[in-house]
Amino acid sequence: MKNKAVIDALSALANEHRLAVFRLLVQAGPEGQPAGAIAEALDLPASSLSFHLAHLNRAGLITQSRDGRSLIYAADFTAMSGLVGFLTENCCGGASCAPVVAPTQKKRKAS
Amino acid sequence: MKNKAVIDALSALANEHRLAVFRLLVQAGPEGQPAGAIAEALDLPASSLSFHLAHLNRAGLITQSRDGRSLIYAADFTAMSGLVGFLTENCCGGASCAPVVAPTQKKRKAS
DNA sequence: CAAATGATTCGATGATACTGGAAATATCGA
DNA sequence: TCGATATTTCCAGTATCATCGAATCATTTG
């Protein structure tokens, strides 16, 4: 994964709404969701959502396909794993990060 | 890791210079590097670098400590692993991402 | 074709981020 | 204390990002 691609992906996810969209699509699985459903679930104006979807799409984190009038968006797991791979490569690859990742199972309800 | 913290970390890394700084510090290891050395290595004006270091520090990705006149910055591996943990939790936790992460080893240290 | 529907693009506005020189702060050594 | 060194803070100017209503585009249906 190129440096530029990593930055694009990071800045795409570095936004409240886009992170929410992405998580929603990850949960929705490979079948994805139409834009309208996302807008309703996240309570976002259509034009705003479209802006964010385009951003995520440009960054390669989600894919777009048409089904009739609806545009279906789905998370691109390959890109996601590439990003995580890049981060772990630069963090855990050499050092003390890896062992810390696993125990992150605790479900805390911090505000 | 809270949602807000994740966004802070992502947006901190979503910048060419800050990502470079962070990678440099990761490579530098727990001992870190003084601001001046970072500025020279990355060829950044002191005031610009200071801005970025403050940003990374606010996001919890790096730590600051003083050694004489020098301020030493070091990567915070815990925060980093928290971020990676969050991302994998939302990606690989449920699906097909995990298997892709592991094989990302071209040059690996003795296991 | 025309109407209805799902979604994008346009455009103006406000907010936030980045940059880097100059001035200020902190520390060390003589 | 003075001067040199390491960094930060201040400030302004510039650039980029986010918002969302209105207009537009694409598709289906009658």
PDB file of C-alpha atoms (C1' of nucleotides) in Angstrom:
ATOM      1  CA  MET A   1       0.000   0.000   0.000  1.00  0.00           C
ATOM      2  CA  LYS A   2       1.483   3.290  -1.054  1.00  0.00           C
ATOM      3  CA  ASN A   3       2.042   6.119   1.315  1.00  0.00           C
ATOM      4  CA  LYS A   4      -0.426   8.339  -0.509  1.00  0.00           C
ATOM      5  CA  ALA A   5      -3.085   5.658  -0.432  1.00  0.00           C
ATOM      6  CA  VAL A   6      -2.601   5.246   3.288  1.00  0.00           C
ATOM      7  CA  ILE A   7      -3.041   8.940   3.911  1.00  0.00           C
ATOM      8  CA  ASP A   8      -6.139   8.999   1.728  1.00  0.00           C
ATOM      9  CA  ALA A   9      -7.606   6.103   3.654  1.00  0.00           C
ATOM     10  CA  LEU A  10      -6.737   7.604   7.026  1.00  0.00           C
ATOM     11  CA  SER A  11      -8.169  11.002   6.220  1.00  0.00           C
ATOM     12  CA  ALA A  12     -11.257   9.371   4.800  1.00  0.00           C
ATOM     13  CA  LEU A  13     -11.850   7.566   8.078  1.00  0.00           C
ATOM     14  CA  ALA A  14     -10.880  10.553  10.181  1.00  0.00           C
ATOM     15  CA  ASN A  15     -14.377  11.978  10.178  1.00  0.00           C
ATOM     16  CA  GLU A  16     -17.262  11.212  12.453  1.00  0.00           C
ATOM     17  CA  HIS A  17     -19.791  10.618   9.702  1.00  0.00           C
ATOM     18  CA  ARG A  18     -17.510   8.734   7.355  1.00  0.00           C
ATOM     19  CA  LEU A  19     -16.313   6.464  10.130  1.00  0.00           C
ATOM     20  CA  ALA A  20     -19.942   5.772  10.984  1.00  0.00           C
ATOM     21  CA  VAL A  21     -20.743   5.057   7.349  1.00  0.00           C
ATOM     22  CA  PHE A  22     -17.825   2.731   7.047  1.00  0.00           C
ATOM     23  CA  ARG A  23     -18.663   0.829  10.193  1.00  0.00           C
ATOM     24  CA  LEU A  24     -22.227   0.491   9.028  1.00  0.00           C
ATOM     25  CA  LEU A  25     -21.068  -0.925   5.720  1.00  0.00           C
ATOM     26  CA  VAL A  26     -18.663  -3.279   7.425  1.00  0.00           C
ATOM     27  CA  GLN A  27     -21.525  -4.587   9.498  1.00  0.00           C
ATOM     28  CA  ALA A  28     -23.735  -4.787   6.446  1.00  0.00           C
ATOM     29  CA  GLY A  29     -21.244  -7.171   4.899  1.00  0.00           C
ATOM     30  CA  PRO A  30     -20.375  -7.789   1.257  1.00  0.00           C
ATOM     31  CA  GLU A  31     -23.896  -7.062   0.062  1.00  0.00           C
ATOM     32  CA  GLY A  32     -23.653  -3.470   1.136  1.00  0.00           C
ATOM     33  CA  GLN A  33     -26.434  -0.947   1.477  1.00  0.00           C
ATOM     34  CA  PRO A  34     -28.114   1.570  -0.798  1.00  0.00           C
ATOM     35  CA  ALA A  35     -27.320   5.229  -0.158  1.00  0.00           C
ATOM     36  CA  GLY A  36     -30.848   5.929   0.993  1.00  0.00           C
ATOM     37  CA  ALA A  37     -30.717   3.323   3.722  1.00  0.00           C
ATOM     38  CA  ILE A  38     -27.427   4.708   4.959  1.00  0.00           C
ATOM     39  CA  ALA A  39     -28.806   8.228   4.994  1.00  0.00           C
ATOM     40  CA  GLU A  40     -31.764   7.090   7.044  1.00  0.00           C
ATOM     41  CA  ALA A  41     -29.741   4.987   9.441  1.00  0.00           C
ATOM     42  CA  LEU A  42     -27.303   7.797  10.087  1.00  0.00           C
ATOM     43  CA  ASP A  43     -29.796  10.622   9.790  1.00  0.00           C
ATOM     44  CA  LEU A  44     -27.805  12.580   7.256  1.00  0.00           C
ATOM     45  CA  PRO A  45     -29.054  14.812   4.437  1.00  0.00           C
ATOM     46  CA  ALA A  46     -28.689  13.075   1.089  1.00  0.00           C
ATOM     47  CA  SER A  47     -26.264  15.597  -0.305  1.00  0.00           C
ATOM     48  CA  SER A  48     -24.037  15.469   2.729  1.00  0.00           C
ATOM     49  CA  LEU A  49     -23.973  11.711   2.700  1.00  0.00           C
ATOM     50  CA  SER A  50     -23.179  11.677  -0.975  1.00  0.00           C
ATOM     51  CA  PHE A  51     -20.203  13.882  -0.300  1.00  0.00           C
ATOM     52  CA  HIS A  52     -18.914  11.470   2.307  1.00  0.00           C
ATOM     53  CA  LEU A  53     -19.582   8.383   0.223  1.00  0.00           C
ATOM     54  CA  ALA A  54     -17.659   9.901  -2.648  1.00  0.00           C
ATOM     55  CA  HIS A  55     -14.815  10.605  -0.279  1.00  0.00           C
ATOM     56  CA  LEU A  56     -14.692   7.032   0.984  1.00  0.00           C
ATOM     57  CA  ASN A  57     -14.975   5.738  -2.531  1.00  0.00           C
ATOM     58  CA  ARG A  58     -12.122   7.895  -3.777  1.00  0.00           C
ATOM     59  CA  ALA A  59     -10.021   6.603  -0.919  1.00  0.00           C
ATOM     60  CA  GLY A  60     -10.760   3.060  -2.057  1.00  0.00           C
ATOM     61  CA  LEU A  61     -12.452   2.043   1.165  1.00  0.00           C
ATOM     62  CA  ILE A  62     -15.848   1.331  -0.316  1.00  0.00           C
ATOM     63  CA  THR A  63     -17.176   0.184  -3.652  1.00  0.00           C
ATOM     64  CA  GLN A  64     -20.149   1.409  -5.618  1.00  0.00           C
ATOM     65  CA  SER A  65     -22.553  -0.504  -7.809  1.00  0.00           C
ATOM     66  CA  ARG A  66     -25.923   0.220  -9.210  1.00  0.00           C
ATOM     67  CA  ASP A  67     -29.098  -1.730  -8.692  1.00  0.00           C
ATOM     68  CA  GLY A  68     -31.861  -0.046 -10.579  1.00  0.00           C
ATOM     69  CA  ARG A  69     -32.242   3.445  -9.214  1.00  0.00           C
ATOM     70  CA  SER A  70     -30.289   2.620  -6.104  1.00  0.00           C
ATOM     71  CA  LEU A  71     -26.575   2.910  -5.727  1.00  0.00           C
ATOM     72  CA  ILE A  72     -25.247   0.192  -3.495  1.00  0.00           C
ATOM     73  CA  TYR A  73     -22.195   0.850  -1.389  1.00  0.00           C
ATOM     74  CA  ALA A  74     -20.143  -1.862   0.241  1.00  0.00           C
ATOM     75  CA  ALA A  75     -17.017  -1.897   2.378  1.00  0.00           C
ATOM     76  CA  ASP A  76     -13.868  -2.952   0.592  1.00  0.00           C
ATOM     77  CA  PHE A  77     -12.261  -5.350   3.018  1.00  0.00           C
ATOM     78  CA  THR A  78      -9.116  -5.653   0.991  1.00  0.00           C
ATOM     79  CA  ALA A  79      -8.369  -1.953   1.305  1.00  0.00           C
ATOM     80  CA  MET A  80      -9.168  -2.075   4.963  1.00  0.00           C
ATOM     81  CA  SER A  81      -6.815  -4.943   5.622  1.00  0.00           C
ATOM     82  CA  GLY A  82      -4.182  -3.153   3.590  1.00  0.00           C
ATOM     83  CA  LEU A  83      -4.472  -0.170   5.858  1.00  0.00           C
ATOM     84  CA  VAL A  84      -4.307  -2.256   8.992  1.00  0.00           C
ATOM     85  CA  GLY A  85      -1.380  -4.105   7.473  1.00  0.00           C
ATOM     86  CA  PHE A  86       0.458  -0.890   6.867  1.00  0.00           C
ATOM     87  CA  LEU A  87      -0.133   0.299  10.386  1.00  0.00           C
ATOM     88  CA  THR A  88       0.900  -2.955  12.004  1.00  0.00           C
ATOM     89  CA  GLU A  89       3.918  -3.176   9.752  1.00  0.00           C
ATOM     90  CA  ASN A  90       5.051   0.178  11.031  1.00  0.00           C
ATOM     91  CA  CYS A  91       4.163  -0.489  14.586  1.00  0.00           C
ATOM     92  CA  CYS A  92       3.992  -4.047  15.660  1.00  0.00           C
ATOM     93  CA  GLY A  93       6.336  -5.343  13.001  1.00  0.00           C
ATOM     94  CA  GLY A  94       9.365  -4.339  14.969  1.00  0.00           C
ATOM     95  CA  ALA A  95       8.183  -3.996  18.486  1.00  0.00           C
ATOM     96  CA  SER A  96       5.964  -4.344  21.463  1.00  0.00           C
ATOM     97  CA  CYS A  97       2.653  -3.615  19.869  1.00  0.00           C
ATOM     98  CA  ALA A  98       1.429  -6.996  18.754  1.00  0.00           C
ATOM     99  CA  PRO A  99       1.034  -8.547  22.198  1.00  0.00           C
ATOM    100  CA  VAL A 100      -1.072  -5.607  23.238  1.00  0.00           C
ATOM    101  CA  VAL A 101      -3.558  -6.011  20.431  1.00  0.00           C
ATOM    102  CA  ALA A 102      -4.957  -9.326  21.466  1.00  0.00           C
ATOM    103  CA  PRO A 103      -6.107  -8.462  25.000  1.00  0.00           C
ATOM    104  CA  THR A 104      -8.284  -5.648  23.671  1.00  0.00           C
ATOM    105  CA  GLN A 105     -11.308  -7.777  24.241  1.00  0.00           C
ATOM    106  CA  LYS A 106     -12.647  -6.077  27.291  1.00  0.00           C
ATOM    107  CA  LYS A 107     -15.978  -4.425  26.603  1.00  0.00           C
ATOM    108  CA  ARG A 108     -15.894  -1.162  28.454  1.00  0.00           C
ATOM    109  CA  LYS A 109     -18.806   1.139  28.723  1.00  0.00           C
ATOM    110  CA  ALA A 110     -16.854   4.298  29.258  1.00  0.00           C
ATOM    111  CA  SER A 111     -18.656   7.436  28.231  1.00  0.00           C
TER     112      SER A 111
ATOM    113  CA  MET B   1     -10.800   3.048  22.669  1.00  0.00           C
ATOM    114  CA  LYS B   2     -13.520   5.604  22.367  1.00  0.00           C
ATOM    115  CA  ASN B   3     -14.887   6.749  19.104  1.00  0.00           C
ATOM    116  CA  LYS B   4     -13.621  10.265  19.598  1.00  0.00           C
ATOM    117  CA  ALA B   5     -10.125   9.061  20.408  1.00  0.00           C
ATOM    118  CA  VAL B   6     -10.099   6.955  17.282  1.00  0.00           C
ATOM    119  CA  ILE B   7     -11.043   9.899  15.113  1.00  0.00           C
ATOM    120  CA  ASP B   8      -8.408  12.033  16.780  1.00  0.00           C
ATOM    121  CA  ALA B   9      -5.775   9.392  16.136  1.00  0.00           C
ATOM    122  CA  LEU B  10      -6.856   8.870  12.548  1.00  0.00           C
ATOM    123  CA  SER B  11      -6.878  12.539  11.714  1.00  0.00           C
ATOM    124  CA  ALA B  12      -3.528  12.965  13.404  1.00  0.00           C
ATOM    125  CA  LEU B  13      -2.025  10.305  11.158  1.00  0.00           C
ATOM    126  CA  ALA B  14      -3.881  11.515   8.091  1.00  0.00           C
ATOM    127  CA  ASN B  15      -1.200  13.992   7.157  1.00  0.00           C
ATOM    128  CA  GLU B  16       1.927  13.481   5.161  1.00  0.00           C
ATOM    129  CA  HIS B  17       4.258  15.100   7.641  1.00  0.00           C
ATOM    130  CA  ARG B  18       2.694  13.686  10.760  1.00  0.00           C
ATOM    131  CA  LEU B  19       2.651  10.185   9.328  1.00  0.00           C
ATOM    132  CA  ALA B  20       6.327  10.599   8.488  1.00  0.00           C
ATOM    133  CA  VAL B  21       7.060  11.847  11.986  1.00  0.00           C
ATOM    134  CA  PHE B  22       5.201   8.969  13.522  1.00  0.00           C
ATOM    135  CA  ARG B  23       6.935   6.373  11.402  1.00  0.00           C
ATOM    136  CA  LEU B  24      10.261   7.916  12.225  1.00  0.00           C
ATOM    137  CA  LEU B  25       9.478   7.717  15.920  1.00  0.00           C
ATOM    138  CA  VAL B  26       8.276   4.157  15.614  1.00  0.00           C
ATOM    139  CA  GLN B  27      11.558   3.240  14.022  1.00  0.00           C
ATOM    140  CA  ALA B  28      13.437   5.198  16.637  1.00  0.00           C
ATOM    141  CA  GLY B  29      11.935   2.958  19.274  1.00  0.00           C
ATOM    142  CA  PRO B  30      11.089   3.694  22.901  1.00  0.00           C
ATOM    143  CA  GLU B  31      13.990   6.090  23.309  1.00  0.00           C
ATOM    144  CA  GLY B  32      12.487   8.503  20.863  1.00  0.00           C
ATOM    145  CA  GLN B  33      14.121  11.451  19.188  1.00  0.00           C
ATOM    146  CA  PRO B  34      14.581  15.133  20.007  1.00  0.00           C
ATOM    147  CA  ALA B  35      12.518  17.593  17.975  1.00  0.00           C
ATOM    148  CA  GLY B  36      15.584  18.982  16.301  1.00  0.00           C
ATOM    149  CA  ALA B  37      16.646  15.626  14.932  1.00  0.00           C
ATOM    150  CA  ILE B  38      13.170  15.030  13.584  1.00  0.00           C
ATOM    151  CA  ALA B  39      13.123  18.438  11.949  1.00  0.00           C
ATOM    152  CA  GLU B  40      16.415  17.752  10.265  1.00  0.00           C
ATOM    153  CA  ALA B  41      15.522  14.237   9.177  1.00  0.00           C
ATOM    154  CA  LEU B  42      12.274  15.390   7.666  1.00  0.00           C
ATOM    155  CA  ASP B  43      13.488  18.782   6.513  1.00  0.00           C
ATOM    156  CA  LEU B  44      10.724  20.717   8.210  1.00  0.00           C
ATOM    157  CA  PRO B  45      10.815  24.236   9.693  1.00  0.00           C
ATOM    158  CA  ALA B  46      10.888  24.081  13.461  1.00  0.00           C
ATOM    159  CA  SER B  47       7.590  25.850  13.925  1.00  0.00           C
ATOM    160  CA  SER B  48       5.784  23.604  11.489  1.00  0.00           C
ATOM    161  CA  LEU B  49       7.171  20.504  13.092  1.00  0.00           C
ATOM    162  CA  SER B  50       6.199  21.755  16.506  1.00  0.00           C
ATOM    163  CA  PHE B  51       2.653  22.170  15.276  1.00  0.00           C
ATOM    164  CA  HIS B  52       2.551  18.596  14.050  1.00  0.00           C
ATOM    165  CA  LEU B  53       4.186  17.187  17.152  1.00  0.00           C
ATOM    166  CA  ALA B  54       1.622  18.932  19.295  1.00  0.00           C
ATOM    167  CA  HIS B  55      -1.098  17.462  17.146  1.00  0.00           C
ATOM    168  CA  LEU B  56       0.241  13.928  17.512  1.00  0.00           C
ATOM    169  CA  ASN B  57       0.715  14.454  21.198  1.00  0.00           C
ATOM    170  CA  ARG B  58      -2.831  15.712  21.673  1.00  0.00           C
ATOM    171  CA  ALA B  59      -4.055  12.642  19.848  1.00  0.00           C
ATOM    172  CA  GLY B  60      -2.127  10.491  22.296  1.00  0.00           C
ATOM    173  CA  LEU B  61       0.066   8.907  19.669  1.00  0.00           C
ATOM    174  CA  ILE B  62       3.356  10.211  20.959  1.00  0.00           C
ATOM    175  CA  THR B  63       4.778  11.189  24.312  1.00  0.00           C
ATOM    176  CA  GLN B  64       6.941  14.121  25.258  1.00  0.00           C
ATOM    177  CA  SER B  65       9.732  14.343  27.784  1.00  0.00           C
ATOM    178  CA  ARG B  66      12.515  16.764  28.391  1.00  0.00           C
ATOM    179  CA  ASP B  67      16.217  16.071  28.385  1.00  0.00           C
ATOM    180  CA  GLY B  68      18.071  19.253  29.039  1.00  0.00           C
ATOM    181  CA  ARG B  69      17.252  21.701  26.302  1.00  0.00           C
ATOM    182  CA  SER B  70      15.871  19.000  24.103  1.00  0.00           C
ATOM    183  CA  LEU B  71      12.328  17.744  24.046  1.00  0.00           C
ATOM    184  CA  ILE B  72      12.268  14.069  23.312  1.00  0.00           C
ATOM    185  CA  TYR B  73       9.329  12.608  21.477  1.00  0.00           C
ATOM    186  CA  ALA B  74       8.572   8.912  21.342  1.00  0.00           C
ATOM    187  CA  ALA B  75       5.848   6.834  19.765  1.00  0.00           C
ATOM    188  CA  ASP B  76       3.192   5.570  22.137  1.00  0.00           C
ATOM    189  CA  PHE B  77       2.801   1.971  21.139  1.00  0.00           C
ATOM    190  CA  THR B  78      -0.172   1.436  23.387  1.00  0.00           C
ATOM    191  CA  ALA B  79      -2.211   4.073  21.608  1.00  0.00           C
ATOM    192  CA  MET B  80      -1.154   2.698  18.277  1.00  0.00           C
ATOM    193  CA  SER B  81      -2.213  -0.809  19.158  1.00  0.00           C
ATOM    194  CA  GLY B  82      -5.472   0.563  20.465  1.00  0.00           C
ATOM    195  CA  LEU B  83      -6.143   2.134  17.109  1.00  0.00           C
ATOM    196  CA  VAL B  84      -5.253  -0.996  15.213  1.00  0.00           C
ATOM    197  CA  GLY B  85      -7.379  -2.941  17.638  1.00  0.00           C
ATOM    198  CA  PHE B  86     -10.346  -0.736  16.968  1.00  0.00           C
ATOM    199  CA  LEU B  87      -9.938  -1.047  13.234  1.00  0.00           C
ATOM    200  CA  THR B  88      -9.561  -4.797  13.285  1.00  0.00           C
ATOM    201  CA  GLU B  89     -12.447  -5.114  15.668  1.00  0.00           C
ATOM    202  CA  ASN B  90     -14.643  -3.338  13.164  1.00  0.00           C
ATOM    203  CA  CYS B  91     -13.243  -5.077  10.179  1.00  0.00           C
ATOM    204  CA  CYS B  92     -11.621  -8.371  10.811  1.00  0.00           C
ATOM    205  CA  GLY B  93     -13.590  -9.107  13.926  1.00  0.00           C
ATOM    206  CA  GLY B  94     -16.553 -10.296  11.977  1.00  0.00           C
ATOM    207  CA  ALA B  95     -15.216 -11.086   8.571  1.00  0.00           C
ATOM    208  CA  SER B  96     -12.662 -11.861   5.953  1.00  0.00           C
ATOM    209  CA  CYS B  97     -10.028  -9.354   6.862  1.00  0.00           C
ATOM    210  CA  ALA B  98      -8.006 -11.145   9.497  1.00  0.00           C
ATOM    211  CA  PRO B  99      -6.588 -13.848   7.266  1.00  0.00           C
ATOM    212  CA  VAL B 100      -5.253 -11.191   4.957  1.00  0.00           C
ATOM    213  CA  VAL B 101      -3.361  -9.371   7.661  1.00  0.00           C
ATOM    214  CA  ALA B 102      -1.190 -12.206   8.817  1.00  0.00           C
ATOM    215  CA  PRO B 103       0.373 -13.146   5.472  1.00  0.00           C
ATOM    216  CA  THR B 104       1.631  -9.587   5.068  1.00  0.00           C
ATOM    217  CA  GLN B 105       5.107 -10.728   5.908  1.00  0.00           C
ATOM    218  CA  LYS B 106       7.796 -10.410   3.355  1.00  0.00           C
ATOM    219  CA  LYS B 107      10.676  -9.654   5.598  1.00  0.00           C
ATOM    220  CA  ARG B 108      10.058 -11.100   8.948  1.00  0.00           C
ATOM    221  CA  LYS B 109      12.257 -11.555  11.896  1.00  0.00           C
ATOM    222  CA  ALA B 110      13.014 -14.961  13.241  1.00  0.00           C
ATOM    223  CA  SER B 111       9.925 -16.314  14.884  1.00  0.00           C
TER     224      SER B 111
ATOM    225  C1'  DC C   1     -42.867  10.617 -23.368  1.00  0.00           C
ATOM    226  C1'  DA C   2     -43.924  12.070 -18.634  1.00  0.00           C
ATOM    227  C1'  DA C   3     -44.021  11.396 -13.813  1.00  0.00           C
ATOM    228  C1'  DA C   4     -41.901   9.454  -9.829  1.00  0.00           C
ATOM    229  C1'  DT C   5     -37.906   7.942  -7.353  1.00  0.00           C
ATOM    230  C1'  DG C   6     -33.083   7.430  -5.774  1.00  0.00           C
ATOM    231  C1'  DA C   7     -29.009   9.707  -5.771  1.00  0.00           C
ATOM    232  C1'  DT C   8     -25.411  13.089  -7.346  1.00  0.00           C
ATOM    233  C1'  DT C   9     -23.553  17.622  -8.424  1.00  0.00           C
ATOM    234  C1'  DC C  10     -23.486  22.603  -7.880  1.00  0.00           C
ATOM    235  C1'  DG C  11     -22.743  26.661  -5.279  1.00  0.00           C
ATOM    236  C1'  DA C  12     -22.279  29.631  -1.505  1.00  0.00           C
ATOM    237  C1'  DT C  13     -20.977  29.824   3.228  1.00  0.00           C
ATOM    238  C1'  DG C  14     -18.682  28.911   7.449  1.00  0.00           C
ATOM    239  C1'  DA C  15     -15.263  26.301   9.889  1.00  0.00           C
ATOM    240  C1'  DT C  16     -10.916  24.203  10.418  1.00  0.00           C
ATOM    241  C1'  DA C  17      -6.179  23.070   9.145  1.00  0.00           C
ATOM    242  C1'  DC C  18      -1.398  24.083   7.474  1.00  0.00           C
ATOM    243  C1'  DT C  19       2.530  27.076   6.916  1.00  0.00           C
ATOM    244  C1'  DG C  20       6.554  29.538   8.466  1.00  0.00           C
ATOM    245  C1'  DG C  21       8.880  33.770  10.124  1.00  0.00           C
ATOM    246  C1'  DA C  22       9.440  36.378  14.279  1.00  0.00           C
ATOM    247  C1'  DA C  23       9.190  36.682  19.141  1.00  0.00           C
ATOM    248  C1'  DA C  24       9.009  34.296  23.526  1.00  0.00           C
ATOM    249  C1'  DT C  25      10.333  30.480  26.758  1.00  0.00           C
ATOM    250  C1'  DA C  26      13.420  27.028  28.866  1.00  0.00           C
ATOM    251  C1'  DT C  27      17.877  25.246  29.743  1.00  0.00           C
ATOM    252  C1'  DC C  28      22.810  24.847  29.800  1.00  0.00           C
ATOM    253  C1'  DG C  29      27.602  26.348  30.246  1.00  0.00           C
ATOM    254  C1'  DA C  30      31.080  29.827  31.265  1.00  0.00           C
TER     255       DA C  30
ATOM    256  C1'  DT D   1      24.244  37.017  34.485  1.00  0.00           C
ATOM    257  C1'  DC D   2      25.039  36.612  29.596  1.00  0.00           C
ATOM    258  C1'  DG D   3      25.018  34.214  25.395  1.00  0.00           C
ATOM    259  C1'  DA D   4      24.032  30.225  22.833  1.00  0.00           C
ATOM    260  C1'  DT D   5      20.932  26.511  21.880  1.00  0.00           C
ATOM    261  C1'  DA D   6      16.499  23.861  21.525  1.00  0.00           C
ATOM    262  C1'  DT D   7      11.697  24.480  20.977  1.00  0.00           C
ATOM    263  C1'  DT D   8       7.470  26.479  21.381  1.00  0.00           C
ATOM    264  C1'  DT D   9       3.926  30.009  20.815  1.00  0.00           C
ATOM    265  C1'  DC D  10       1.988  33.766  18.245  1.00  0.00           C
ATOM    266  C1'  DC D  11       0.123  35.475  14.191  1.00  0.00           C
ATOM    267  C1'  DA D  12      -1.387  36.107   9.566  1.00  0.00           C
ATOM    268  C1'  DG D  13      -2.291  34.463   5.340  1.00  0.00           C
ATOM    269  C1'  DT D  14      -3.664  30.647   2.441  1.00  0.00           C
ATOM    270  C1'  DA D  15      -5.766  26.428   1.519  1.00  0.00           C
ATOM    271  C1'  DT D  16      -8.723  22.706   2.243  1.00  0.00           C
ATOM    272  C1'  DC D  17     -12.924  20.586   4.253  1.00  0.00           C
ATOM    273  C1'  DA D  18     -17.890  20.180   5.639  1.00  0.00           C
ATOM    274  C1'  DT D  19     -22.687  21.488   5.131  1.00  0.00           C
ATOM    275  C1'  DC D  20     -27.081  21.268   2.778  1.00  0.00           C
ATOM    276  C1'  DG D  21     -30.770  23.272  -0.234  1.00  0.00           C
ATOM    277  C1'  DA D  22     -31.708  23.507  -5.001  1.00  0.00           C
ATOM    278  C1'  DA D  23     -30.910  21.927  -9.458  1.00  0.00           C
ATOM    279  C1'  DT D  24     -29.717  18.032 -12.192  1.00  0.00           C
ATOM    280  C1'  DC D  25     -28.953  13.274 -13.695  1.00  0.00           C
ATOM    281  C1'  DA D  26     -30.252   8.261 -14.164  1.00  0.00           C
ATOM    282  C1'  DT D  27     -33.652   4.758 -14.014  1.00  0.00           C
ATOM    283  C1'  DT D  28     -38.079   2.625 -13.759  1.00  0.00           C
ATOM    284  C1'  DT D  29     -42.922   2.500 -14.644  1.00  0.00           C
ATOM    285  C1'  DG D  30     -47.323   3.740 -16.817  1.00  0.00           C
TER     286       DG D  30
END
